Short mmCIF file of C-alpha atoms in Angstrom, two decimals:
data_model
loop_
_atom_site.label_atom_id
_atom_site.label_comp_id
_atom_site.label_asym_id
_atom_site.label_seq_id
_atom_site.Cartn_x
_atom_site.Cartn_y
_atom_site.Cartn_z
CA UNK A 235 18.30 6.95 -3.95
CA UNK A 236 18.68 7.65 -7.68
CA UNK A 237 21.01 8.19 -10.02
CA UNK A 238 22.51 12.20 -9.27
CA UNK A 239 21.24 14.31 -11.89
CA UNK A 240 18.36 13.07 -13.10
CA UNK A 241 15.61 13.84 -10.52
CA UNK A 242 15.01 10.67 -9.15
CA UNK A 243 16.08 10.42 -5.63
CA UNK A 244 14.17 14.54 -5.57
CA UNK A 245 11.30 12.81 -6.62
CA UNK A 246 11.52 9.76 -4.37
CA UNK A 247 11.81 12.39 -1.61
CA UNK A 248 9.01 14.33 -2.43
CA UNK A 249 6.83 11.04 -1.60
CA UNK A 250 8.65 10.08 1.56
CA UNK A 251 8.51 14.24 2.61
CA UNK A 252 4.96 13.74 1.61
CA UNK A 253 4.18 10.42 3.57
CA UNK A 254 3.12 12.11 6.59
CA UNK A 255 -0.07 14.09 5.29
CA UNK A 256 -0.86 10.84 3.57
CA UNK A 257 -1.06 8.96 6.70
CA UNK A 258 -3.25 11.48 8.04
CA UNK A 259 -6.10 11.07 5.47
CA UNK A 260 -5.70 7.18 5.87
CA UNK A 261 -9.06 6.75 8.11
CA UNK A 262 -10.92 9.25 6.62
CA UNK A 263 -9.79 8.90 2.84
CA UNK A 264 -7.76 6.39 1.88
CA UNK A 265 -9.30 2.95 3.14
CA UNK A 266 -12.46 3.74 2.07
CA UNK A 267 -11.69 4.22 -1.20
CA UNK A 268 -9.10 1.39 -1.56
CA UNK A 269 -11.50 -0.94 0.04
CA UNK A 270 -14.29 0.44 -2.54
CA UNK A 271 -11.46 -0.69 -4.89
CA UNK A 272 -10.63 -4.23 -3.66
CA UNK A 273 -14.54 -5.05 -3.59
CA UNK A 274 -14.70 -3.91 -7.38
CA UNK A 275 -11.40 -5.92 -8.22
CA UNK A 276 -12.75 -9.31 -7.08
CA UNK A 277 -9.23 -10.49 -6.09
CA UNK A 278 -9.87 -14.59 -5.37
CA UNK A 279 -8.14 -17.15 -3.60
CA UNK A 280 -4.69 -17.70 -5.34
CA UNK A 281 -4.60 -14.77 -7.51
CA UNK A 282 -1.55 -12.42 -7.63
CA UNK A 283 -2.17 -8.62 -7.33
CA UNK A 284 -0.19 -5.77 -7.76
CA UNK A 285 -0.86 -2.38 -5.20
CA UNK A 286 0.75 0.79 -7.14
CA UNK A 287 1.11 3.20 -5.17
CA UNK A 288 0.53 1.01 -2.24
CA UNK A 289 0.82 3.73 0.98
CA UNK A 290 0.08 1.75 4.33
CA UNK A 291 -1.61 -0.83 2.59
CA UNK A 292 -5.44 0.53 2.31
CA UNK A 293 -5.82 -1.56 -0.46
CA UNK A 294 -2.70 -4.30 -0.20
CA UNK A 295 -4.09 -6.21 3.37
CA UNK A 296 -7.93 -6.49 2.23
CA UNK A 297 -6.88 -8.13 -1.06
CA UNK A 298 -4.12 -9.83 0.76
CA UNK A 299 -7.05 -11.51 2.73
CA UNK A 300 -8.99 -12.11 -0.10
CA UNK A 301 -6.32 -14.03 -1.75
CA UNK A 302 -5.45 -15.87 1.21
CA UNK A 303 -2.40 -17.86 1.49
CA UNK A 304 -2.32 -19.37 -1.66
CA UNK A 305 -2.33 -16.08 -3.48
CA UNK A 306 0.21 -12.95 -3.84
CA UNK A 307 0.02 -9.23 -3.10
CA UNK A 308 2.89 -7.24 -4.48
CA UNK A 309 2.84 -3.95 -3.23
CA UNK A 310 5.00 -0.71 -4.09
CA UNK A 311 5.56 2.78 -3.53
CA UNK A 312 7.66 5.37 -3.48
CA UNK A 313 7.99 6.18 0.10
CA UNK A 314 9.85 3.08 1.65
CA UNK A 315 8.41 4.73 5.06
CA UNK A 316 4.99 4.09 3.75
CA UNK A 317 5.60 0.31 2.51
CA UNK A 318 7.48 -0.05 5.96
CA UNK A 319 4.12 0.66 7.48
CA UNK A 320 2.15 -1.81 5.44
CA UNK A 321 4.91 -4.80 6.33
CA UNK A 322 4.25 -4.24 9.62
CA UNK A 323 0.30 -4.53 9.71
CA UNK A 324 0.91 -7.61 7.30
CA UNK A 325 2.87 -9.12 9.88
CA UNK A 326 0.83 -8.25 12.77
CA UNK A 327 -1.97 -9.77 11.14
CA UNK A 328 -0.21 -12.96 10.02
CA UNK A 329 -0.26 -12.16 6.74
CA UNK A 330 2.52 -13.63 4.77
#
């Protein structure tokens, strides 16, 4: 949480609060576009990438693929629920 008095941990629970409705558009919305995204980005074997605003991972696991295991996906957001969810399909998919 942040520091009290400055907003922070409100705003950091707006996104978690939010994470749900997120989730919902995640088929329909979100990994199109984020694939869309990956394909234009090019990530290659061995390169590092950074997801802002990761969510479930729309666009962290394709690129993580991409980059195989000789590359790097770092990926953040403000909802720890939602980069929760994206561990856990990396894992299930072997994706280190």
């Amino acid at each position: 949480m942040g520091t009290p008095g400055t907003g922070s941990s409100d705003f950091a629970d707006a996104f978690e609060d939010a994470s749900p409705a997120f989730d919902r558009l995640h088929i329909p919305w979100w990994e199109p576009v984020s694939r869309a995204g990956v394909v234009i980005s090019q990530p290659q074997p061995g390169e590092r990438v950074l997801d802002a605003c990761c969510g479930t991972g729309a666009s962290a696991l394709p690129a993580a693929r991409l980059v195989g295991p000789t590359g790097y996906v770092h990926g953040v957001d403000l909802a720890g629920r939602e980069v929760a969810a994206d561990a856990r399909r990396a894992r299930a998919e072997h994706l280190s």
